[in-house]
Short mmCIF file of C-alpha atoms in Angstrom, two decimals:
data_model
loop_
_atom_site.label_atom_id
_atom_site.label_comp_id
_atom_site.label_asym_id
_atom_site.label_seq_id
_atom_site.Cartn_x
_atom_site.Cartn_y
_atom_site.Cartn_z
CA MET A 1 124.36 112.60 17.71
CA ALA A 2 126.91 110.13 19.04
CA ARG A 3 128.52 112.89 21.11
CA ILE A 4 125.16 113.85 22.65
CA SER A 5 124.38 110.23 23.35
CA THR A 6 127.66 109.76 25.20
CA VAL A 7 127.03 112.86 27.33
CA SER A 8 123.53 111.63 28.13
CA ARG A 9 124.89 108.31 29.24
CA ILE A 10 127.42 110.01 31.50
CA LEU A 11 124.69 112.17 33.06
CA MET A 12 122.44 109.17 33.62
CA ILE A 13 125.25 107.24 35.29
CA ALA A 14 125.98 110.21 37.53
CA ALA A 15 122.33 110.59 38.48
CA PHE A 16 122.04 106.89 39.21
CA THR A 17 125.18 107.04 41.35
CA ILE A 18 123.78 109.98 43.31
CA LEU A 19 120.47 108.16 43.85
CA LEU A 20 122.31 105.01 44.89
CA PHE A 21 124.36 106.86 47.49
CA ALA A 22 121.23 108.68 48.67
CA ALA A 23 119.39 105.37 49.03
CA GLN A 24 122.32 103.86 50.91
CA ALA A 25 122.48 106.91 53.17
CA ALA A 26 118.73 106.71 53.75
CA ALA A 27 119.03 103.01 54.53
CA GLN A 28 121.77 103.76 57.02
CA ASP A 29 119.56 106.44 58.66
CA ALA A 30 116.50 104.15 58.82
CA LYS A 31 115.53 103.04 62.30
CA THR A 32 115.12 99.36 63.09
CA TYR A 33 112.50 97.51 65.09
CA LEU A 34 112.41 93.95 66.41
CA VAL A 35 109.09 92.12 66.86
CA LEU A 36 109.19 89.30 69.41
CA PRO A 37 106.91 86.24 69.19
CA PHE A 38 103.66 86.92 71.02
CA GLU A 39 103.05 85.07 74.28
CA TYR A 40 100.06 82.76 73.79
CA ASN A 41 97.50 81.35 76.22
CA GLY A 42 94.69 79.25 74.83
CA PRO A 43 93.81 76.06 72.91
CA GLY A 44 96.73 74.26 71.30
CA LYS A 45 95.25 74.46 67.80
CA TYR A 46 95.87 78.23 67.76
CA GLN A 47 99.44 78.02 69.04
CA TYR A 48 100.70 79.22 65.66
CA PHE A 49 99.23 82.68 66.40
CA SER A 50 102.40 83.47 68.37
CA LYS A 51 104.67 83.58 65.31
CA ALA A 52 101.90 84.54 62.88
CA PHE A 53 101.39 87.82 64.73
CA GLN A 54 105.15 88.37 64.72
CA ALA A 55 105.40 87.91 60.94
CA ASP A 56 102.31 90.02 60.29
CA LEU A 57 103.63 92.97 62.30
CA ASN A 58 107.09 92.68 60.76
CA ASN A 59 105.44 93.55 57.44
CA ARG A 60 102.84 96.03 58.68
CA LEU A 61 105.28 98.15 60.68
CA GLU A 62 107.77 98.68 57.83
CA TRP A 63 108.09 102.14 56.29
CA GLY A 64 110.69 101.88 53.55
CA GLY A 65 113.76 104.02 54.16
CA HIS A 66 112.50 105.15 57.57
CA TYR A 67 111.61 102.14 59.75
CA VAL A 68 112.69 98.63 58.78
CA PRO A 69 112.66 95.25 60.57
CA ALA A 70 115.96 94.16 62.17
CA GLN A 71 117.80 91.41 60.33
CA ASN A 72 119.70 88.31 61.44
CA ILE A 73 118.45 88.29 65.05
CA ASP A 74 117.12 84.99 66.44
CA THR A 75 114.05 85.86 68.52
CA SER A 76 113.13 82.29 69.50
CA LYS A 77 115.11 82.41 72.74
CA LEU A 78 114.35 86.00 73.71
CA THR A 79 111.95 86.63 76.60
CA HIS A 80 109.57 89.54 76.84
CA PRO A 81 110.79 92.55 78.82
CA THR A 82 108.94 93.06 82.09
CA SER A 83 109.50 96.80 82.43
CA GLU A 84 110.22 99.91 80.41
CA SER A 85 113.85 99.93 81.53
CA GLY A 86 114.18 96.26 80.62
CA ALA A 87 112.89 96.93 77.09
CA ILE A 88 115.27 99.86 76.65
CA GLN A 89 118.17 97.72 77.82
CA MET A 90 117.19 94.90 75.44
CA ALA A 91 116.97 97.29 72.48
CA ASP A 92 120.39 98.72 73.29
CA GLN A 93 121.99 95.28 73.67
CA LEU A 94 120.51 94.00 70.38
CA GLY A 95 121.41 97.17 68.49
CA VAL A 96 117.85 98.05 67.47
CA ASP A 97 115.83 101.20 67.97
CA TYR A 98 112.51 99.64 69.02
CA ILE A 99 111.28 96.42 70.68
CA VAL A 100 107.72 95.22 69.96
CA TRP A 101 106.03 92.49 72.00
CA GLY A 102 102.59 91.38 73.12
CA ASP A 103 100.35 88.55 74.24
CA ILE A 104 97.11 86.92 73.21
CA SER A 105 94.62 84.85 75.20
CA ILE A 106 91.74 82.91 73.69
CA ILE A 107 88.69 81.52 75.46
CA ASP A 108 86.04 79.94 73.26
CA LYS A 109 85.67 82.35 70.32
CA ASP A 110 86.78 85.46 72.18
CA SER A 111 90.28 86.88 72.46
CA THR A 112 92.24 89.42 74.48
CA VAL A 113 95.26 90.93 72.70
CA SER A 114 97.80 93.41 74.03
CA MET A 115 100.78 94.97 72.30
CA GLN A 116 103.62 97.27 73.35
CA MET A 117 106.37 99.14 71.54
CA GLN A 118 109.33 100.61 73.41
CA GLY A 119 112.14 102.70 71.91
CA LYS A 120 115.61 102.95 73.40
CA ASN A 121 115.20 106.72 73.27
CA GLY A 122 112.26 106.44 75.69
CA GLY A 123 109.40 106.63 73.19
CA LYS A 124 106.67 104.07 73.80
CA TRP A 125 103.23 102.94 72.62
CA SER A 126 100.74 100.34 73.92
CA ASN A 127 97.26 99.04 73.25
CA LYS A 128 94.96 96.32 74.55
CA GLY A 129 91.65 95.05 73.28
CA GLN A 130 89.02 92.33 73.62
CA MET A 131 87.34 91.04 70.47
CA PRO A 132 85.96 87.96 68.70
CA MET A 133 88.66 85.93 66.99
CA ASP A 134 87.55 87.02 63.51
CA LYS A 135 88.29 90.65 64.44
CA ILE A 136 91.94 90.10 65.41
CA ALA A 137 93.36 90.88 61.96
CA GLY A 138 91.53 94.22 61.91
CA TRP A 139 92.80 95.04 65.40
CA LEU A 140 96.41 94.34 64.36
CA LYS A 141 96.01 96.52 61.26
CA GLN A 142 94.56 99.40 63.28
CA SER A 143 97.33 99.08 65.86
CA ALA A 144 100.03 99.09 63.16
CA ASN A 145 98.45 102.19 61.58
CA ALA A 146 98.36 103.87 64.98
CA ILE A 147 102.09 103.18 65.42
CA MET A 148 102.75 104.60 61.95
CA GLY A 149 101.09 107.84 62.98
CA ASP A 150 101.84 108.12 66.70
CA VAL A 151 105.41 106.77 66.71
CA TYR A 152 106.69 107.19 63.14
CA GLN A 153 104.78 110.46 62.55
CA ARG A 154 104.02 109.22 59.05
CA PRO A 155 101.58 111.55 57.22
CA GLY A 156 98.13 110.09 56.66
CA TYR A 157 98.40 107.50 59.42
CA GLY A 158 97.44 107.34 63.07
CA GLN A 159 94.30 108.34 64.92
CA SER A 160 92.32 111.53 65.01
CA ALA A 161 92.27 113.55 68.23
CA GLU A 162 88.88 112.07 69.10
CA GLU A 163 90.07 108.51 68.45
CA LYS A 164 93.19 109.10 70.52
CA ALA A 165 91.11 110.39 73.42
CA GLU A 166 88.76 107.43 73.19
CA ALA A 167 91.63 104.94 72.94
CA GLN A 168 93.35 106.60 75.89
CA ASN A 169 90.20 106.26 77.97
CA LEU A 170 89.98 102.57 77.04
CA ARG A 171 93.64 101.86 77.79
CA GLN A 172 93.81 103.99 80.89
CA PRO A 173 92.40 102.14 83.90
CA SER A 174 90.07 104.17 86.03
CA GLY A 175 89.69 104.08 89.76
CA PRO A 176 88.58 106.14 92.72
CA LYS A 177 90.68 109.23 93.11
CA GLY A 178 92.49 110.26 96.27
CA ALA A 179 95.48 109.29 98.34
CA ASN A 180 93.57 106.41 99.95
CA PHE A 181 93.67 104.33 96.77
CA LEU A 182 96.41 102.67 94.73
CA SER A 183 96.16 101.61 91.11
CA GLY A 184 96.42 98.02 90.01
CA ASP A 185 99.43 98.66 87.77
CA SER A 186 103.01 98.75 88.99
CA ASN A 187 103.73 102.35 88.18
CA ASN A 188 101.38 104.38 90.37
CA ALA A 189 102.33 107.40 88.30
CA PRO A 190 100.69 110.79 88.92
CA ASP A 191 98.76 110.57 85.62
CA ASN A 192 97.25 107.13 86.03
CA ASN A 193 93.77 108.44 86.97
CA TYR A 194 94.07 107.13 90.51
CA GLY A 195 95.42 110.30 92.05
CA VAL A 196 98.43 108.45 93.47
CA LYS A 197 101.34 110.87 93.55
CA THR A 198 104.31 109.07 95.06
CA LEU A 199 107.84 108.51 93.84
CA ASN A 200 107.78 104.92 95.03
CA PRO A 201 104.69 102.76 95.58
CA GLN A 202 106.14 101.72 98.96
CA PHE A 203 105.99 105.30 100.23
CA ARG A 204 102.81 106.24 102.10
CA TYR A 205 101.86 102.59 101.97
CA GLU A 206 99.39 103.03 104.81
CA GLY A 207 96.88 105.85 104.95
CA GLY A 208 97.10 108.14 107.94
CA VAL A 209 94.22 109.07 110.23
CA GLU A 210 93.97 112.56 108.75
CA THR A 211 94.22 111.47 105.10
CA PRO A 212 91.73 113.58 103.08
CA GLY A 213 88.60 111.66 102.07
CA ARG A 214 88.86 109.18 104.92
CA TRP A 215 86.56 109.14 107.94
CA ARG A 216 86.78 106.93 111.02
CA SER A 217 84.09 106.37 113.61
CA GLN A 218 84.56 106.30 117.32
CA THR A 219 85.65 102.98 118.82
CA PHE A 220 82.95 100.55 120.01
CA ARG A 221 83.92 98.23 122.84
CA TYR A 222 82.90 94.94 121.21
CA PRO A 223 84.09 92.84 118.22
CA SER A 224 81.69 92.77 115.27
CA LEU A 225 80.65 90.30 112.55
CA ASN A 226 78.64 92.16 109.88
CA MET A 227 77.42 95.60 108.86
CA VAL A 228 74.62 96.84 106.59
CA VAL A 229 73.52 100.39 105.80
CA GLY A 230 70.02 101.36 104.72
CA ASP A 231 66.81 103.16 105.59
CA GLY A 232 65.26 100.92 108.19
CA ASP A 233 62.83 103.35 109.82
CA GLY A 234 61.43 104.95 106.65
CA ASP A 235 62.50 108.52 107.36
CA GLY A 236 64.55 108.89 104.18
CA LYS A 237 67.91 108.68 105.96
CA ASN A 238 70.17 105.68 106.27
CA GLU A 239 70.95 103.87 109.48
CA VAL A 240 74.02 101.75 110.18
CA PHE A 241 73.31 98.27 111.58
CA ILE A 242 76.22 96.39 113.14
CA LEU A 243 75.95 92.73 114.13
CA ALA A 244 78.00 91.51 117.09
CA LYS A 245 78.09 87.98 118.47
CA HIS A 246 74.91 88.23 120.51
CA LYS A 247 73.63 91.74 119.78
CA LEU A 248 72.38 93.84 116.88
CA PHE A 249 73.10 97.58 117.10
CA ALA A 250 71.47 100.45 115.19
CA TYR A 251 73.33 103.75 114.68
CA ARG A 252 73.02 106.90 112.61
CA TYR A 253 75.76 109.23 111.39
CA ASP A 254 75.50 112.53 113.24
CA ASN A 255 78.09 115.32 113.53
CA GLY A 256 81.00 113.11 112.56
CA LYS A 257 80.07 110.21 114.84
CA LEU A 258 77.76 107.19 114.87
CA SER A 259 75.03 107.95 117.37
CA PRO A 260 73.42 104.86 118.99
CA LEU A 261 69.70 104.33 118.35
CA LYS A 262 68.68 100.85 119.56
CA THR A 263 70.13 97.49 120.59
CA TYR A 264 68.54 94.10 119.98
CA GLU A 265 69.55 91.14 122.17
CA LEU A 266 70.13 87.76 120.55
CA SER A 267 70.13 84.32 122.14
CA LYS A 268 73.44 83.34 123.73
CA THR A 269 73.26 79.99 121.93
CA TYR A 270 72.55 81.49 118.50
CA GLN A 271 75.45 81.57 116.04
CA SER A 272 75.06 84.44 113.58
CA PHE A 273 76.26 83.96 109.99
CA ARG A 274 75.13 86.95 107.94
CA LEU A 275 73.18 90.19 108.31
CA SER A 276 71.56 91.48 105.09
CA ILE A 277 69.16 94.27 104.18
CA ILE A 278 66.42 94.47 101.53
CA ASP A 279 63.13 96.23 100.89
CA LEU A 280 60.90 93.18 100.79
CA ASP A 281 57.54 94.91 100.18
CA ARG A 282 58.90 97.77 98.03
CA ASP A 283 57.53 100.44 100.38
CA GLY A 284 60.80 102.38 100.62
CA THR A 285 61.68 100.97 104.03
CA GLN A 286 64.19 98.18 104.24
CA GLU A 287 64.00 95.03 106.35
CA LEU A 288 66.86 93.18 108.04
CA ILE A 289 67.62 89.53 107.26
CA LEU A 290 69.52 87.68 109.99
CA SER A 291 70.72 84.17 109.23
CA GLY A 292 72.53 81.73 111.47
CA TYR A 293 72.70 78.33 113.12
CA LYS A 294 71.33 76.81 116.32
CA ASP A 295 70.93 73.27 117.57
CA GLU A 296 72.63 71.97 114.40
CA LEU A 297 69.93 73.48 112.18
CA PRO A 298 69.58 76.67 110.11
CA LEU A 299 67.77 79.48 111.89
CA SER A 300 66.90 82.81 110.26
CA TYR A 301 64.85 85.89 111.14
CA ILE A 302 63.37 88.84 109.28
CA LEU A 303 63.27 92.03 111.35
CA SER A 304 61.74 95.47 110.87
CA PHE A 305 63.11 98.76 112.26
CA LYS A 306 60.07 100.89 111.46
CA GLY A 307 59.47 103.57 114.05
CA GLY A 308 63.00 103.16 115.35
CA ASN A 309 62.30 99.85 117.12
CA PHE A 310 63.27 96.29 116.23
CA LYS A 311 60.36 93.95 115.53
CA ILE A 312 60.41 90.34 114.29
CA LEU A 313 58.43 89.83 111.07
CA ALA A 314 59.41 86.22 110.37
CA ASP A 315 60.48 84.13 113.36
CA ARG A 316 62.61 80.97 113.46
CA VAL A 317 62.78 80.25 109.72
CA ARG A 318 64.47 76.86 109.33
CA MET A 319 66.48 77.81 106.26
CA PHE A 320 69.55 79.91 105.61
CA LEU A 321 68.51 83.30 104.21
CA SER A 322 70.52 86.01 102.50
CA VAL A 323 70.26 88.69 99.82
CA LEU A 324 71.87 88.42 96.36
CA LYS A 325 71.67 90.63 93.27
CA LEU A 326 70.52 88.05 90.74
CA PRO A 327 70.53 88.23 86.94
CA PRO A 328 69.04 89.42 84.71
CA THR A 329 67.90 92.53 86.62
CA PHE A 330 70.59 92.39 89.35
CA ARG A 331 68.13 93.83 91.84
CA PRO A 332 68.48 92.58 95.44
CA MET A 333 66.55 89.36 95.96
CA LEU A 334 65.83 87.30 99.04
CA VAL A 335 67.39 83.85 98.60
CA ALA A 336 67.26 80.66 100.64
CA GLN A 337 69.20 77.43 101.06
CA LYS A 338 68.60 74.37 103.19
CA LYS A 339 71.10 72.42 105.20
CA GLY A 340 72.66 69.52 103.34
CA HIS A 341 73.13 65.92 104.42
CA ARG A 342 76.76 65.05 103.75
CA GLU A 343 77.74 68.61 102.87
CA PHE A 344 76.86 71.45 105.19
CA PHE A 345 74.83 73.32 102.55
CA ASP A 346 72.25 71.71 100.30
CA LYS A 347 73.38 71.85 96.66
CA TYR A 348 70.39 73.97 95.57
CA MET A 349 69.73 77.67 96.10
CA TYR A 350 66.24 79.18 95.72
CA ASP A 351 64.41 82.46 95.38
CA ALA A 352 62.68 83.06 98.69
CA ILE A 353 59.16 84.46 99.04
CA TYR A 354 58.14 86.30 102.21
CA SER A 355 54.45 86.64 103.01
CA ASN A 356 52.53 87.16 106.25
CA GLY A 357 55.33 86.16 108.56
CA SER A 358 56.47 83.07 106.70
CA VAL A 359 59.10 82.32 104.06
CA GLU A 360 58.70 79.81 101.25
CA THR A 361 61.12 78.72 98.53
CA GLY A 362 60.43 79.70 94.92
CA ASN A 363 62.38 79.00 91.75
CA ARG A 364 65.69 77.19 91.83
CA ILE A 365 68.69 79.42 91.06
CA ALA A 366 71.34 78.35 88.57
CA THR A 367 74.42 77.79 90.72
CA ALA A 368 78.05 76.96 90.08
CA ALA A 369 80.02 74.26 91.86
CA PHE A 370 80.87 75.10 95.49
CA SER A 371 78.18 77.83 95.52
CA ASN A 372 76.12 78.74 98.52
CA ILE A 373 74.16 81.88 99.35
CA PHE A 374 77.02 83.27 101.46
CA ASN A 375 80.02 82.73 99.17
CA THR A 376 78.58 83.75 95.78
CA CYS A 377 78.37 87.04 93.88
CA TYR A 378 76.96 87.69 90.40
CA LEU A 379 79.09 90.15 88.42
CA PRO A 380 77.33 91.90 85.49
CA GLU A 381 79.26 91.84 82.21
CA GLY A 382 77.49 93.56 79.32
CA ASP A 383 74.46 91.47 78.39
CA SER A 384 75.75 88.52 80.43
CA TYR A 385 77.44 87.95 83.78
CA LYS A 386 80.15 86.09 85.65
CA ILE A 387 79.66 84.11 88.85
CA ALA A 388 82.30 84.65 91.53
CA VAL A 389 82.58 81.90 94.14
CA LEU A 390 84.86 81.52 97.16
CA ASN A 391 85.64 77.84 97.74
CA ASP A 392 86.39 76.23 101.09
CA SER A 393 90.00 77.43 100.86
CA ARG A 394 88.80 80.99 100.11
CA ARG A 395 90.26 80.84 96.60
CA LEU A 396 88.25 82.92 94.14
CA LEU A 397 86.72 80.87 91.30
CA THR A 398 85.12 82.51 88.26
CA TYR A 399 82.35 80.87 86.22
CA ALA A 400 80.62 81.91 83.01
CA SER A 401 76.83 82.30 82.96
CA SER A 402 76.79 78.80 81.40
CA LEU A 403 78.30 77.56 84.73
CA GLU A 404 81.56 76.67 82.99
CA ARG A 405 84.54 77.30 85.23
CA GLN A 406 86.88 79.85 83.62
CA ALA A 407 89.50 80.86 86.18
CA GLY A 408 90.75 80.45 89.73
CA THR A 409 93.18 82.38 91.93
CA GLN A 410 96.12 81.25 94.02
CA GLU A 411 95.48 84.05 96.50
CA SER A 412 92.81 83.76 99.18
CA TYR A 413 90.19 86.42 99.81
CA ASN A 414 87.42 87.34 102.27
CA THR A 415 88.43 85.02 105.07
CA SER A 416 86.35 85.58 108.20
CA GLY A 417 86.35 84.33 111.75
CA ILE A 418 82.75 83.03 111.56
CA GLU A 419 83.31 79.32 112.06
CA VAL A 420 80.77 76.51 112.32
CA GLU A 421 81.51 72.97 113.46
CA TYR A 422 79.41 70.12 112.09
CA GLU A 423 79.41 66.35 111.80
CA ASP A 424 80.79 65.06 108.50
CA LYS A 425 78.95 61.75 108.35
CA PRO A 426 79.66 59.66 105.20
CA LEU A 427 76.62 58.60 103.18
CA GLY A 428 75.36 55.16 104.22
CA SER A 429 77.43 55.23 107.39
CA SER A 430 75.96 53.96 110.65
CA VAL A 431 78.24 56.18 112.71
CA SER A 432 76.17 57.86 115.38
CA PRO A 433 75.95 61.68 115.41
CA THR A 434 78.10 61.81 118.53
CA LYS A 435 80.88 59.79 116.87
CA GLY A 436 81.02 61.41 113.48
CA LEU A 437 83.98 63.28 112.10
CA ASP A 438 84.17 66.94 113.11
CA SER A 439 84.44 69.36 110.19
CA TYR A 440 84.84 73.12 110.21
CA LEU A 441 83.32 75.57 107.78
CA TYR A 442 83.97 79.30 107.56
CA ILE A 443 81.32 81.74 106.35
CA PRO A 444 83.31 84.19 104.21
CA ILE A 445 82.95 87.95 104.13
CA ARG A 446 80.42 88.95 101.49
CA MET A 447 81.67 90.01 98.04
CA VAL A 448 80.35 93.20 96.42
CA ALA A 449 79.83 93.94 92.72
CA ALA A 450 80.06 97.71 92.17
CA ASN A 451 80.09 100.05 89.19
CA LEU A 452 82.54 102.70 90.40
CA THR A 453 85.04 103.62 87.71
CA GLN A 454 83.77 103.03 84.16
CA LYS A 455 80.35 103.22 82.59
CA ASP A 456 78.72 99.77 82.43
CA LYS A 457 81.88 98.15 83.85
CA PHE A 458 81.54 96.39 87.18
CA GLU A 459 84.34 95.59 89.62
CA LEU A 460 84.31 92.78 92.15
CA LEU A 461 85.30 94.15 95.56
CA VAL A 462 87.06 91.64 97.80
CA ASN A 463 89.18 91.80 100.94
CA LYS A 464 92.74 90.57 100.39
CA ASP A 465 93.86 88.26 103.19
CA ILE A 466 97.15 89.60 104.55
CA THR A 467 98.58 87.13 107.03
CA VAL A 468 101.66 85.14 107.88
CA ALA A 469 100.16 82.90 110.55
CA GLY A 470 97.18 82.11 108.30
CA THR A 471 99.44 80.50 105.71
CA VAL A 472 100.67 78.06 108.35
CA LEU A 473 97.63 77.70 110.62
CA ASP A 474 94.50 77.14 108.54
CA ARG A 475 92.17 78.05 111.42
CA PHE A 476 93.93 81.34 112.18
CA HIS A 477 91.50 83.93 110.75
CA LYS A 478 92.17 87.12 112.70
CA PHE A 479 94.43 89.34 110.66
CA ALA A 480 96.38 92.42 111.68
CA GLN A 481 95.86 94.14 108.30
CA GLY A 482 93.71 94.08 105.20
CA GLU A 483 93.17 95.71 101.80
CA ILE A 484 90.04 96.07 99.69
CA HIS A 485 90.87 95.02 96.12
CA ALA A 486 88.75 95.85 93.05
CA LEU A 487 89.06 93.01 90.52
CA VAL A 488 87.95 93.10 86.88
CA TRP A 489 87.59 90.34 84.31
CA ASP A 490 90.18 90.78 81.54
CA GLY A 491 89.19 87.82 79.37
CA VAL A 492 91.55 85.42 81.13
CA GLY A 493 91.01 85.92 84.86
CA MET A 494 90.23 88.44 87.57
CA ASN A 495 92.85 91.19 87.53
CA LEU A 496 93.51 93.95 90.06
CA ALA A 497 92.22 97.36 88.92
CA TRP A 498 92.75 99.33 92.15
CA LYS A 499 92.96 98.83 95.87
CA THR A 500 92.85 100.72 99.13
CA ARG A 501 95.95 101.43 101.09
CA ARG A 502 96.71 99.00 103.88
CA ILE A 503 94.01 98.98 106.60
CA LYS A 504 95.14 98.31 110.16
CA GLY A 505 92.93 95.71 111.81
CA THR A 506 90.78 92.76 110.72
CA VAL A 507 88.35 93.65 107.93
CA VAL A 508 85.04 91.89 108.65
CA ASP A 509 82.63 93.55 106.22
CA TYR A 510 82.35 96.35 103.65
CA ALA A 511 79.80 98.01 101.39
CA VAL A 512 79.37 100.84 98.89
CA VAL A 513 76.72 102.98 100.58
CA ASP A 514 75.74 106.52 101.56
CA LEU A 515 76.61 106.17 105.23
CA ASN A 516 76.64 109.87 106.13
CA ASN A 517 73.49 110.80 104.16
CA ASP A 518 75.22 113.43 102.02
CA GLY A 519 73.82 112.07 98.75
CA LYS A 520 77.13 110.47 97.71
CA LYS A 521 78.22 106.88 98.17
CA GLN A 522 81.32 105.91 100.12
CA LEU A 523 83.27 102.71 100.51
CA ALA A 524 82.42 101.77 104.12
CA ILE A 525 84.53 99.15 105.89
CA LEU A 526 83.84 97.44 109.22
CA VAL A 527 87.08 96.70 111.09
CA ASN A 528 87.91 94.84 114.28
CA THR A 529 90.99 96.18 116.00
CA TYR A 530 93.91 93.80 116.38
CA PRO A 531 95.43 93.93 119.90
CA GLY A 532 97.82 91.05 119.16
CA ASN A 533 97.74 87.26 119.22
CA LEU A 534 97.06 87.11 122.95
CA GLY A 535 94.56 89.95 123.13
CA PHE A 536 91.57 88.73 121.14
CA SER A 537 89.23 89.35 124.08
CA ALA A 538 90.14 93.05 123.87
CA ARG A 539 89.10 93.47 120.24
CA LYS A 540 86.97 96.51 119.43
CA THR A 541 85.03 97.79 116.39
CA ILE A 542 85.48 100.83 114.18
CA VAL A 543 83.91 101.88 110.89
CA VAL A 544 86.07 103.52 108.21
CA THR A 545 84.74 105.21 105.07
CA TYR A 546 86.51 106.41 101.92
CA GLU A 547 85.12 109.05 99.59
CA LEU A 548 85.00 107.71 96.03
CA ASP A 549 84.86 110.96 94.03
CA LEU A 550 87.60 113.24 95.41
#
């Protein structure tokens, strides 16, 4: 019995030794990952989330003997990689197989979390989500499980094919297809759903005249201010109405050109601000709303184009009028605003009611700071909405439906050349009107909320100011180039989703409309040509459209 016992002990020691060497070999073959502290943006009381997420993922991402957290690396001074190549280089320098990093932003009780994993062998994984704060832990667990399945190939983990497809659709930004559009990310890869197939985003930076999906009208020998498209004569087909300084033109798309229909003469002393279009009486025929300024007072008109002729329905309305898509229905509504005393615009905006040739104000509209009927756009967001406002410096401000300011941009958008001069007379001052302080106000290009790329997801379309002189000379508002940018709310601010290629000339208006009456909507842009700094008198007008579903 003693002999057998000794043999058993020898066999057990041998087996243990074999298992020990196997475990050591497995440990040596295990891949390592390094989780960086998450970048945090939000209230100070949640600052600890940065390292809490790091510690949580260090545990969740471990698969004993296969994938283990890196040891003895101080991550406190490491910065997040800004590109795939940067992450690969960091992993190689630190001697790890994978780098994991992410960021979190918190506003009120809502959060936006993103996470990326990059391997030095080129493998990568990413995810981004928006959720209430109490759902963050579940999101991190699901993301870790997805990495286990998608990256580690661990049996029993990861997403089903349907979940992967759904997650891919959520992560993958959508945008109009075709060579006329660029995505909002930095890659512009062929598979980014934008149809952009270039080796370098700088190549084909400007769209050519013959680019597929792009149409350009003939040149009109006048500079323009505004454009609207709609059925003004009630025949079921859309007309194109272009507002110049002292004239209103009506056209219709015909055989690849805009054929002239009628011209309406405006007073030489009338300063036009905005041309809008709306079906006021819901009869299927749309009316034109013309708003402007004369003799230091607001002056607006409502015109009909029934029968192919212009006719005034409401004459000399002493309020500013425009059309906004107001919550909760976001149907076009006629809105009004009076002239202010110290400020140019009165601080209140109203629903406007048209009846029998006159316009009266209705209910007061909830407005954000700096709002007026020309610089405001309501952006639907699920069951709520955001309010986009362009301030006097053309910076884009974003407000919640509660009128709380949530974000602002450094870039300027939608600058126009429509300028009004008025007397800035301090309250209580006895300065006579002829001796007041001159102030200048610019009426910006209208903003457009459009649902183009994702179901129930609206983008805010704006024109990006591209100028060198405008950064030095504040009153220089005639640009040689422009771009239409589609911005989306990401929980922190307005981010670029997609944009058009560079447009030569000064963008003065744009709309998502069926201009050519083919049953499909296009992005239509009104452009003034740019003959150079000394050739403003030679400016002309063209209309450019981009197909949105190539």
